């Protein structure tokens, strides 16, 4: 029976919540089972456990432990030297500088773990880059470094590239990372499962997965296809003037209709459907390429705004298993100046381990501000993913959500069930142009403590003031013209502090204390025990 299980694979499709997850999930599981049984490393049940509900198949094991990689810099180091231009090698210099100041990659290479276990020998490009990083970050050199060890092996990185000829920086970056990948896979069985090959150091750093989902509008069937991605290329021709608009354009769904209808595997006929590309697995290092060069050699010089901090949760797949923060921090920007991809000049801006931005233009190195960096017409953007919060993982939906923190005065409930202390009003809170005791008591929150005696005293005081005003008017002290004349702020202040119809602040507070002591001795005692308000 075991021999039969190893020889044959199940043909039934995986079902989740009563809905089939298209042939992609089933095919990936079958392919994984075949590869696993060929290597004798896993059973059919083990392979099925690796398939997620979306149809994405995880690797059976990893070639590199991702926990070895640090988040950010482990130590503060000064900025390193510039790189000598060896003949139109600005594209190479700028890419090397951006990778040198990629924190998790640089920290790992500085530990020399790769070279101590490398099986590729002298032809290992990653070993040569490791030596370059160690030299660039070990100390600050007054003179620039000549990257001859890497320029001399340019043919090993890309057979079609020539020293002395201008090349595309993005193309060189991808080919350089692929050469690193080949070095890491050297000595490993080339027939090993593709998912396991995608668990090397390079894929732990730059690798993510894109999901292409076709949704049948007739029966609701989803067909998901996954592909690894080491960067994301964004169309800025239709993406607008901001990087977030370009990302929204990247994940915008399209409708498959008329001649472009989709043949649904469940309906078994041509139907209208929607197709959408999203990011299923976010990488540790997010590399964004802005498509500035056209097929015919022209260049789009439009300025595209980009932020220092980028939240990617809006562009992740809804069925993704992402649980860590989706926030990224900018650490490098590569710029191209010129009219075409095969001409012009490349240079870059990087964030040093000390958190200071520098412009690295071949052999020249000088400090710049964040504002200068954000004004650049970027060609490549490098972002590092924020580390998850200590003490537990957070969901993508929790990233960037502000806590509901309100001042105590706006809170209806007191902590631990304590009663709120009555606050003594300040002079600004007391009505300065009124002699009404009720206004004062209302501002102190003690209206409910007024007794009948207090109300009678208030009425007597109002009658007395009214009578005195009437007598003063009859004696001619207040003329009609004066009564109708607009009162200035100086006169109002004078009336507040003088005249028989006004009561001073001290008198108000004194009478308030007398009323409180007569009407509610218990409440007065409680306020004395609580002490004055804040």
Coordinates of N, CA and C in Angstrom, one line a residue, residues 31-126:
X31 N 1.6 18.4 -7.9 CA 3.0 18.6 -8.3 C 3.9 18.5 -7.1
X32 N 3.5 19.0 -6.0 CA 4.3 18.9 -4.8 C 4.4 17.5 -4.3
X33 N 3.3 16.7 -4.4 CA 3.4 15.3 -4.0 C 4.4 14.5 -4.9
X34 N 4.3 14.8 -6.2 CA 5.3 14.1 -7.1 C 6.7 14.4 -6.7
X35 N 7.0 15.7 -6.5 CA 8.4 16.1 -6.2 C 8.8 15.6 -4.9
X36 N 7.9 15.6 -3.9 CA 8.2 15.1 -2.6 C 8.5 13.6 -2.6
X37 N 7.7 12.8 -3.3 CA 7.9 11.4 -3.3 C 9.1 11.0 -4.1
X38 N 9.4 11.8 -5.1 CA 10.7 11.6 -5.9 C 11.9 11.7 -5.0
X39 N 11.8 12.7 -4.0 CA 12.9 12.9 -3.1 C 12.8 12.0 -1.9
X40 N 11.6 11.4 -1.7 CA 11.4 10.5 -0.6 C 11.4 11.3 0.7
X41 N 10.9 12.5 0.7 CA 10.9 13.4 1.8 C 9.6 13.6 2.5
X42 N 8.5 13.3 1.9 CA 7.2 13.6 2.5 C 6.1 12.6 2.0
X43 N 5.0 12.5 2.7 CA 3.9 11.6 2.3 C 2.9 12.5 1.7
X44 N 1.8 11.9 1.1 CA 0.7 12.7 0.5 C 0.0 13.5 1.6
X45 N -0.2 13.0 2.7 CA -0.9 13.7 3.8 C -0.1 14.9 4.2
X46 N 1.2 14.8 4.2 CA 2.1 15.9 4.6 C 2.0 17.0 3.6
X47 N 1.9 16.6 2.3 CA 1.9 17.6 1.2 C 0.5 18.4 1.3
X48 N -0.6 17.6 1.5 CA -1.9 18.3 1.6 C -2.0 19.2 2.8
X49 N -1.2 19.0 3.8 CA -1.2 19.9 5.0 C -0.5 21.2 4.6
X50 N 0.4 21.2 3.6 CA 1.1 22.4 3.2 C 0.2 23.3 2.3
X51 N -0.9 22.8 1.8 CA -1.7 23.6 0.9 C -2.7 24.4 1.8
X52 N -2.7 25.7 1.6 CA -3.6 26.6 2.3 C -4.9 26.7 1.7
X53 N -5.9 27.3 2.3 CA -7.2 27.3 1.8 C -7.3 28.1 0.5
X54 N -6.4 29.0 0.3 CA -6.4 29.7 -1.0 C -5.9 28.9 -2.2
X55 N -5.2 27.8 -1.8 CA -4.6 27.0 -2.9 C -3.1 27.2 -2.9
X56 N -2.6 28.1 -2.1 CA -1.1 28.3 -2.1 C -0.4 27.2 -1.3
X57 N 0.6 26.7 -1.9 CA 1.4 25.6 -1.3 C 2.7 26.1 -0.7
X58 N 2.8 25.9 0.6 CA 4.1 26.2 1.3 C 5.2 25.2 1.1
X59 N 6.4 25.6 1.3 CA 7.5 24.7 1.1 C 7.6 23.7 2.3
X60 N 8.0 22.5 2.0 CA 8.1 21.5 3.0 C 9.1 21.8 4.1
X61 N 10.2 22.4 3.7 CA 11.2 22.9 4.6 C 12.0 24.1 4.0
X62 N 12.8 24.8 4.8 CA 13.5 25.9 4.3 C 15.0 25.7 4.2
X63 N 15.6 26.3 3.2 CA 17.0 26.1 3.0 C 17.8 27.1 3.9
X64 N 17.1 28.2 4.3 CA 17.7 29.2 5.2 C 16.8 29.6 6.3
X65 N 17.3 29.6 7.5 CA 16.4 30.1 8.6 C 16.2 31.6 8.6
X66 N 15.0 32.0 8.3 CA 14.7 33.5 8.2 C 14.9 34.2 9.5
X67 N 14.9 33.5 10.7 CA 15.0 34.2 11.9 C 16.4 34.7 12.2
X68 N 17.4 34.3 11.4 CA 18.7 34.8 11.5 C 18.8 36.3 11.0
X69 N 17.9 36.7 10.2 CA 18.0 38.0 9.7 C 17.5 39.0 10.7
X70 N 18.2 40.1 10.8 CA 17.8 41.2 11.7 C 16.9 42.1 11.1
X71 N 16.2 42.9 11.9 CA 15.3 44.0 11.4 C 16.0 45.3 11.8
X72 N 16.5 46.0 10.7 CA 17.2 47.2 10.9 C 18.7 46.9 11.2
X73 N 19.4 47.9 11.6 CA 20.8 47.8 11.9 C 21.1 47.4 13.3
X74 N 22.0 46.6 13.5 CA 22.4 46.1 14.9 C 23.3 47.1 15.6
X75 N 24.0 47.9 14.8 CA 25.0 48.8 15.4 C 25.0 50.1 14.5
X76 N 25.4 51.2 15.1 CA 25.5 52.5 14.4 C 26.9 52.5 13.8
X77 N 26.9 52.7 12.4 CA 28.2 52.8 11.7 C 28.2 54.1 10.9
X78 N 29.4 54.6 10.6 CA 29.5 55.8 9.7 C 29.2 55.4 8.3
X79 N 28.9 56.4 7.5 CA 28.7 56.1 6.1 C 30.0 55.7 5.4
X80 N 29.9 54.8 4.5 CA 31.1 54.3 3.8 C 31.5 55.2 2.7
X81 N 32.6 54.7 2.0 CA 33.1 55.5 0.9 C 32.3 55.4 -0.4
X82 N 32.6 56.2 -1.4 CA 32.0 56.1 -2.7 C 32.7 55.0 -3.5
X83 N 32.1 54.8 -4.7 CA 32.7 53.8 -5.6 C 33.2 54.5 -6.9
X84 N 34.4 54.0 -7.3 CA 35.0 54.6 -8.5 C 34.3 54.1 -9.8
X85 N 34.1 55.0 -10.7 CA 33.5 54.7 -12.0 C 34.6 54.1 -12.9
X86 N 34.4 52.9 -13.3 CA 35.4 52.2 -14.1 C 35.1 52.2 -15.6
X87 N 34.3 53.1 -16.0 CA 33.9 53.2 -17.4 C 32.4 52.9 -17.6
X88 N 31.6 53.9 -17.4 CA 30.1 53.7 -17.5 C 29.6 52.6 -16.6
X89 N 30.1 52.6 -15.4 CA 29.7 51.6 -14.4 C 28.8 52.3 -13.3
X90 N 28.2 53.4 -13.6 CA 27.4 54.1 -12.6 C 26.2 53.3 -12.3
X91 N 25.6 52.5 -13.3 CA 24.5 51.6 -13.0 C 24.9 50.6 -12.0
X92 N 26.1 50.0 -12.1 CA 26.5 49.0 -11.2 C 26.8 49.6 -9.8
X93 N 27.5 50.8 -9.8 CA 27.8 51.4 -8.5 C 26.6 51.7 -7.7
X94 N 25.5 52.3 -8.3 CA 24.3 52.7 -7.6 C 23.6 51.4 -7.0
X95 N 23.6 50.3 -7.8 CA 22.9 49.1 -7.3 C 23.7 48.5 -6.2
X96 N 25.0 48.5 -6.3 CA 25.8 48.0 -5.2 C 25.7 48.8 -3.9
X97 N 25.6 50.1 -4.0 CA 25.4 50.9 -2.8 C 24.0 50.7 -2.2
X98 N 23.0 50.6 -3.0 CA 21.6 50.3 -2.4 C 21.6 49.0 -1.7
X99 N 22.3 47.9 -2.2 CA 22.3 46.6 -1.6 C 23.2 46.7 -0.3
X100 N 24.3 47.5 -0.4 CA 25.2 47.6 0.8 C 24.5 48.1 2.0
X101 N 23.5 49.1 1.7 CA 22.8 49.7 2.9 C 21.4 49.1 3.0
X102 N 21.3 47.8 2.6 CA 20.1 47.1 2.9 C 20.3 46.4 4.3
X103 N 19.7 46.9 5.4 CA 20.2 46.5 6.7 C 20.2 45.0 7.0
X104 N 19.2 44.2 6.7 CA 19.3 42.7 7.1 C 20.3 42.0 6.2
X105 N 20.5 42.4 5.0 CA 21.5 41.8 4.1 C 22.9 42.1 4.6
X106 N 23.1 43.4 4.8 CA 24.5 43.8 5.2 C 24.9 43.2 6.6
X107 N 23.9 43.2 7.5 CA 24.3 42.6 8.8 C 24.6 41.1 8.7
X108 N 23.9 40.4 7.9 CA 24.2 39.0 7.7 C 25.5 38.8 7.0
X109 N 25.8 39.5 6.0 CA 27.1 39.4 5.3 C 28.3 39.8 6.2
X110 N 28.1 40.7 7.1 CA 29.1 41.1 8.0 C 29.5 40.0 9.0
X111 N 28.6 39.1 9.2 CA 28.9 38.0 10.1 C 29.7 36.9 9.5
X112 N 29.9 37.0 8.1 CA 30.7 36.1 7.4 C 30.2 34.6 7.4
X113 N 28.9 34.5 7.7 CA 28.3 33.1 7.7 C 28.3 32.5 6.3
X114 N 28.1 33.3 5.3 CA 28.0 32.7 4.0 C 29.3 32.2 3.5
X115 N 30.3 33.0 3.6 CA 31.6 32.6 3.1 C 32.2 31.4 3.8
X116 N 31.8 31.3 5.1 CA 32.4 30.2 5.9 C 31.8 28.8 5.5
X117 N 30.6 28.8 4.8 CA 30.0 27.6 4.4 C 29.7 27.5 2.9
X118 N 30.3 28.4 2.1 CA 30.0 28.5 0.7 C 30.6 27.3 0.0
X119 N 29.9 26.8 -1.0 CA 30.3 25.6 -1.8 C 30.7 26.0 -3.2
X120 N 30.5 27.3 -3.6 CA 30.7 27.7 -5.0 C 32.1 28.0 -5.3
X121 N 32.9 28.2 -4.3 CA 34.3 28.5 -4.5 C 34.6 29.9 -5.0
X122 N 35.6 30.1 -5.9 CA 36.0 31.4 -6.4 C 35.0 32.1 -7.3
X123 N 34.1 31.3 -7.9 CA 33.1 31.8 -8.8 C 31.9 32.4 -8.1
X124 N 31.9 32.4 -6.8 CA 30.7 32.8 -6.0 C 30.6 34.4 -6.0
X125 N 29.6 34.9 -6.6 CA 29.4 36.4 -6.7 C 29.1 36.9 -5.3
X126 N 28.3 36.1 -4.5 CA 27.9 36.5 -3.2 C 29.1 36.7 -2.3

